[in-house]
Short mmCIF file of C-alpha atoms and ligand atoms in Angstrom, two decimals:
data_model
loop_
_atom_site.label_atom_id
_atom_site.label_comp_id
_atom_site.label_asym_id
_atom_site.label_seq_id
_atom_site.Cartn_x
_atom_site.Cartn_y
_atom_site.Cartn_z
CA UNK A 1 -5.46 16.81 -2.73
CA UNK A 2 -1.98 15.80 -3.99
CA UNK A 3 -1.55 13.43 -6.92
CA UNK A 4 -0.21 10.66 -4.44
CA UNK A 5 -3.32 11.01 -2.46
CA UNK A 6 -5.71 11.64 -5.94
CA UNK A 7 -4.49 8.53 -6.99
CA UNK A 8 -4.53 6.27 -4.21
CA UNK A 9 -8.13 7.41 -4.24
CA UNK A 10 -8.45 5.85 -7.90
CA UNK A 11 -6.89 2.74 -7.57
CA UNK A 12 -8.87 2.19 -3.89
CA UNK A 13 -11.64 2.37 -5.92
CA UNK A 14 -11.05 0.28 -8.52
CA UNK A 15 -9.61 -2.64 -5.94
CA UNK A 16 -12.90 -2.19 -4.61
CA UNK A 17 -14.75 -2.55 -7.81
CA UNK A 18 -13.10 -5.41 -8.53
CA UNK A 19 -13.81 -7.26 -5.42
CA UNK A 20 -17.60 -6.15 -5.61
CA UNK A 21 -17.44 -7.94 -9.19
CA UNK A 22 -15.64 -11.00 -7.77
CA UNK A 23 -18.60 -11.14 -5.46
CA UNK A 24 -15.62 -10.29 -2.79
CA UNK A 25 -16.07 -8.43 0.48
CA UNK A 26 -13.50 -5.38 -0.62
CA UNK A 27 -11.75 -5.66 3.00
CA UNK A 28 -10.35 -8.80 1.90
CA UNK A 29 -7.81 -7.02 -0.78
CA UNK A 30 -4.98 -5.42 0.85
CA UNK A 31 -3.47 -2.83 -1.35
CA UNK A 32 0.63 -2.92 -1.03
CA UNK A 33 1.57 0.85 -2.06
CA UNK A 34 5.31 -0.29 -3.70
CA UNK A 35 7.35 2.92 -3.69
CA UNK A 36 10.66 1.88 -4.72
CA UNK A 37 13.11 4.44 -6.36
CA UNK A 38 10.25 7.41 -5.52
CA UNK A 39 11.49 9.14 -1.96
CA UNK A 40 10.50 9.26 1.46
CA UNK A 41 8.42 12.52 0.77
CA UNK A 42 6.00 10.61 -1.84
CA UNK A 43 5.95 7.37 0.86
CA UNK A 44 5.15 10.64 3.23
CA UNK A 45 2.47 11.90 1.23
CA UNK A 46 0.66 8.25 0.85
CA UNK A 47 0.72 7.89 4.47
CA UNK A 48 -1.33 11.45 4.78
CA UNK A 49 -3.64 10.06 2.70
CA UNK A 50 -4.30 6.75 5.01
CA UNK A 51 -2.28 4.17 3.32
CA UNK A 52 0.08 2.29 5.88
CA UNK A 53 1.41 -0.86 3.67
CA UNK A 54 4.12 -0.56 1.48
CA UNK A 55 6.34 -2.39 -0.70
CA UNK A 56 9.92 -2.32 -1.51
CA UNK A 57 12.66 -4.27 -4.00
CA UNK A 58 15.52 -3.98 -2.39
CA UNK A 59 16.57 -4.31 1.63
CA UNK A 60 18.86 -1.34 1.18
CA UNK A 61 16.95 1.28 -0.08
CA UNK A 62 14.14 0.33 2.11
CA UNK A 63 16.72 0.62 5.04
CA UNK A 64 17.50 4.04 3.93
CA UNK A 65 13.99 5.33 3.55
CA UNK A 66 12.07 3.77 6.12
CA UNK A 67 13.15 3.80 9.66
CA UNK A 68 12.45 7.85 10.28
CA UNK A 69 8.99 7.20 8.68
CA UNK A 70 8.09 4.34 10.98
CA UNK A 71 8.66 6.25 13.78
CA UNK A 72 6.68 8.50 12.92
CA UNK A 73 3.60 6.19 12.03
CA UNK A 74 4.23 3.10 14.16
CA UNK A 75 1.34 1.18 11.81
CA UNK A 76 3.63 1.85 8.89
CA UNK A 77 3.88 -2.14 7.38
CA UNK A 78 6.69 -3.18 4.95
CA UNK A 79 7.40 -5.77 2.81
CA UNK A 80 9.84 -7.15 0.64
CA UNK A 81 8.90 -7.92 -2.35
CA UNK A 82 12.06 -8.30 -4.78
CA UNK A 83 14.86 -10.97 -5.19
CA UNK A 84 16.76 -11.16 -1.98
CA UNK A 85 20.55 -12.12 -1.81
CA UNK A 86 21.19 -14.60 1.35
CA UNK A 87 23.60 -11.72 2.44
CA UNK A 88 20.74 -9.59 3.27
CA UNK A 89 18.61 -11.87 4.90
CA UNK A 90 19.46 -10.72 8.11
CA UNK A 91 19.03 -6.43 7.54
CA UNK A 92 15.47 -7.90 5.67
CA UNK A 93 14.27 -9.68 8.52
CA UNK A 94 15.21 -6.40 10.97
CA UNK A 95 13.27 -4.29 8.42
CA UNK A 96 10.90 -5.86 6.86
CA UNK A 97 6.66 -7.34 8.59
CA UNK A 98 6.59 -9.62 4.96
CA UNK A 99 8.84 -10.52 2.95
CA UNK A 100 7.61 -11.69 -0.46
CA UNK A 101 10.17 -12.68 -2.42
CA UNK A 102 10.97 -16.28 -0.28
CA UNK A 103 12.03 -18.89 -3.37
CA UNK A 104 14.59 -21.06 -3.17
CA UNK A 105 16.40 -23.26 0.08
CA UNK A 106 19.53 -21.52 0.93
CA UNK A 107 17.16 -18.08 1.27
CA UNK A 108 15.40 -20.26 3.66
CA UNK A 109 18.17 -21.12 5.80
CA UNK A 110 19.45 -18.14 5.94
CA UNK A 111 16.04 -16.29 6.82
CA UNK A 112 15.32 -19.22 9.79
CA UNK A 113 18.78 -18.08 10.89
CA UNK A 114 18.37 -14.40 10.73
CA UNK A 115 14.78 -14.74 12.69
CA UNK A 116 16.71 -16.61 15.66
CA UNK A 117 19.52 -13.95 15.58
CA UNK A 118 17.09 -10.90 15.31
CA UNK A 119 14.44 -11.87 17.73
CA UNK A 120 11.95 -10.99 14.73
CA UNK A 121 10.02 -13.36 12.64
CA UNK A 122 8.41 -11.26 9.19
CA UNK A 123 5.67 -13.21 7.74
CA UNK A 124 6.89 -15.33 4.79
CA UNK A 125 5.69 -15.37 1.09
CA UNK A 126 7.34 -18.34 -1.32
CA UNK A 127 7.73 -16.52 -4.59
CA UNK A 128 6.67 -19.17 -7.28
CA UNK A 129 7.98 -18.41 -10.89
CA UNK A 130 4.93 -19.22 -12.35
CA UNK A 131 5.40 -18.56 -16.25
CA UNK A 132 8.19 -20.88 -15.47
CA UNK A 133 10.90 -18.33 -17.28
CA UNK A 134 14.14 -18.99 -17.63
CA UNK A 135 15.65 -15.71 -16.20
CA UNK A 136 12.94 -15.08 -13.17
CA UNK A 137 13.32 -15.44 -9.82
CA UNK A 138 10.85 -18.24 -8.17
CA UNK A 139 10.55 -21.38 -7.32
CA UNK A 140 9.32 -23.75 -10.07
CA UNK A 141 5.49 -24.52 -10.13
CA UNK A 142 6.87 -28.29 -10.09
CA UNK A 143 9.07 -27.70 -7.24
CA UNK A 144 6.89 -25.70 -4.90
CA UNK A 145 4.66 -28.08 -2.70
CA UNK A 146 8.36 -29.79 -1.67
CA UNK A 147 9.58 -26.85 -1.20
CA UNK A 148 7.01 -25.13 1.25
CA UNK A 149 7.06 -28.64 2.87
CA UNK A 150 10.80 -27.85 3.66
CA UNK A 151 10.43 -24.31 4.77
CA UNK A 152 8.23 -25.73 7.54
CA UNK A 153 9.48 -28.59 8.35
CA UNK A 154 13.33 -28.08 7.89
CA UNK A 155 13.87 -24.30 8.42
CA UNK A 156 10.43 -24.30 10.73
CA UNK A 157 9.66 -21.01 8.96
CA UNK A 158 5.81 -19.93 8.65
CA UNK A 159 4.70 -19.98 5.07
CA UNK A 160 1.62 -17.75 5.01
CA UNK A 161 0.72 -17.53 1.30
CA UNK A 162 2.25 -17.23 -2.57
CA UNK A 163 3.56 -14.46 -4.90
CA UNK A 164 4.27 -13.96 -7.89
CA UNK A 165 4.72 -11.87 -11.32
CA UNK A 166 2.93 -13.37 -14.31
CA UNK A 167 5.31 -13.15 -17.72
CA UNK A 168 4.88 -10.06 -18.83
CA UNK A 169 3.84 -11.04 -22.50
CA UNK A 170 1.18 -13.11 -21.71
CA UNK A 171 -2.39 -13.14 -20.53
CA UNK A 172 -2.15 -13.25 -16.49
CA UNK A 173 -5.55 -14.80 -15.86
CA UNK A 174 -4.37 -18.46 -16.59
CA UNK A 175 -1.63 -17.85 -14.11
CA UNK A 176 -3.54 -16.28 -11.43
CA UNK A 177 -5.76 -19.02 -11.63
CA UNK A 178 -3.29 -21.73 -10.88
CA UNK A 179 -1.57 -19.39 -8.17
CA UNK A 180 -5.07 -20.03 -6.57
CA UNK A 181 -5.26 -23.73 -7.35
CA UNK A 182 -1.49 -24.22 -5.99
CA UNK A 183 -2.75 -21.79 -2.57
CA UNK A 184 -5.84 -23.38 -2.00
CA UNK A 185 -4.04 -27.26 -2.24
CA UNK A 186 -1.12 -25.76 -0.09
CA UNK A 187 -3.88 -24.75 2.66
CA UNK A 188 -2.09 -21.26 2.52
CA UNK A 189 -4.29 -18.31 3.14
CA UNK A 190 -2.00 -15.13 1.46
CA UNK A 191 -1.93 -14.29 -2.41
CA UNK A 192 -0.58 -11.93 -3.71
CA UNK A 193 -0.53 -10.80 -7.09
CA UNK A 194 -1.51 -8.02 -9.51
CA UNK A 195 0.20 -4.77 -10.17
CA UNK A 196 -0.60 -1.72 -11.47
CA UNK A 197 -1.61 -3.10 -15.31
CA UNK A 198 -2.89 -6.01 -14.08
CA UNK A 199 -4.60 -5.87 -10.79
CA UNK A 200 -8.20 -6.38 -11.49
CA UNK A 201 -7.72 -9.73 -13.48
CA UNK A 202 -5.53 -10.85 -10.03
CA UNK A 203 -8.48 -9.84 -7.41
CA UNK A 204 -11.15 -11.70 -9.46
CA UNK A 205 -8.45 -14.81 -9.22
CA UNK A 206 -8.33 -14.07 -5.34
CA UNK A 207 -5.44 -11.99 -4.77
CA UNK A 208 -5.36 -11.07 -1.10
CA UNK A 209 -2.62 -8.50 -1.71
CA UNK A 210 -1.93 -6.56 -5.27
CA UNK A 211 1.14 -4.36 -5.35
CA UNK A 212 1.08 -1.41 -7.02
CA UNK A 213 3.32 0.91 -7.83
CA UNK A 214 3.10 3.69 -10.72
CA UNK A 215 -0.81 3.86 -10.70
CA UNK A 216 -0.22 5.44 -7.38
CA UNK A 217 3.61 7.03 -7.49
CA UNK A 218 3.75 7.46 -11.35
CA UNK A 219 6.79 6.38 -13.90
CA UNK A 220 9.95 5.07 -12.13
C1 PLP B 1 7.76 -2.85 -9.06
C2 PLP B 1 6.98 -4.01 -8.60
C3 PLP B 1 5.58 -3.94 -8.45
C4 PLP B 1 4.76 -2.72 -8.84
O1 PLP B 1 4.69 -2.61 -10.24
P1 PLP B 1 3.80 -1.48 -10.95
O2 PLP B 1 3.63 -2.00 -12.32
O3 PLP B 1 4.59 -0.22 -10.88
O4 PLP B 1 2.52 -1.38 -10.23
C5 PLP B 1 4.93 -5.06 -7.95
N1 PLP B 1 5.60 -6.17 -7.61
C6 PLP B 1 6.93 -6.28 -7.72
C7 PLP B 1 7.61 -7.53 -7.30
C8 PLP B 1 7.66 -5.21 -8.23
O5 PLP B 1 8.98 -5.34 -8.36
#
């Protein structure tokens, strides 16, 4: 067994585990394998060992890495999961089956444009900034429920769920557990949260999707 696959082994456990102690059916945790800066070869070698979802920061490198390996494994699902510049709303929408990282109106625009001009519609995550930091991307935890109301309603985009990155200083669980209240008010379904350090505290929240990425590729 490779590392990649040794690994991915591990943490598929331990989502599992987690969900078992949530009193969660473990199919309802979808692990997103994030593989940015590690190359196509490691993405290769996850794939070998079963795991089709992935997740990538930035539109460009994901352009560059992904479109031979697709082809080759047609269930191959990507999202985007870091800040997005309006400017590449339109390459993230040709690449991408979710993109995460949905927080603020002009993205929105610009994404409702791109889905017209592609003749592709990703499923849409609004990225809420939920430690309310000054220097994180996000919408504002005060901001959100007008927000998603204007992604539907103005931009007619489909809002399937929430994201978001806990402050890395603090305890998560407090905000995992209002990423759930805000969902579960918002009637959306998707939530994901929990990374590599943190994963287990954001499935017994109700993460639907954790991202990880060194527990399965290693140090970036
Ligand atoms: C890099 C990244 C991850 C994965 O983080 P790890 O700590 O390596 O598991 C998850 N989500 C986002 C948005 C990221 O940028």
């Amino acid at each position: 067994m490779t590392s990649i696959a040794e690994n991915l082994r591990q943490v598929r456990e331990r989502v599992a585990g987690a969900a078992t102690r949530a009193g969660r059916d473990p199919a309802t945790v979808s692990l997103v394998a994030v593989s940015k800066f590690h190359p196509a070869e490691s993405v290769a070698e996850a794939l070998a060992a079963g795991q089709v979802v992935f997740g990538e920061n930035r539109v460009q490198e994901a352009a560059g890495k992904f479109p031979p390996l697709r082809a080759a494994h047609p269930s191959l699902r990507l999202h985007i999961i870091g800040a997005l510049q309006t400017n590449k709303a339109r390459d993230a929408v040709r690449i991408a089956d979710v993109i995460e990282s949905l927080d603020r109106p002009k993205l929105a625009a610009a994404l409702a444009e791109a889905i017209v001009r592609e003749g592709r519609s990703p499923a849409m995550l609004v990225q809420v900034n939920i430690g309310r930091e000054e220097q994180k991307a996000g919408i504002d935890p005060d901001a959100l429920d007008d927000f998603v109301a204007e992604c539907r309603e103005v931009h007619r985009l489909k809002i399937g769920g929430l994201m978001c990155i806990p402050p890395a200083e603090d305890d998560p669980a407090p905000h995992f557990a209002a990423m759930a209240e805000a969902a579960s008010r918002l009637g959306l379904p998707v939530l994901s949260m929990g990374m590599s350090g943190d994963f287990e505290a954001a499935i017994a929240h109700g993460a639907t999707h954790v991202r990880i990425g060194t527990a399965i590729f290693g140090q970036r």
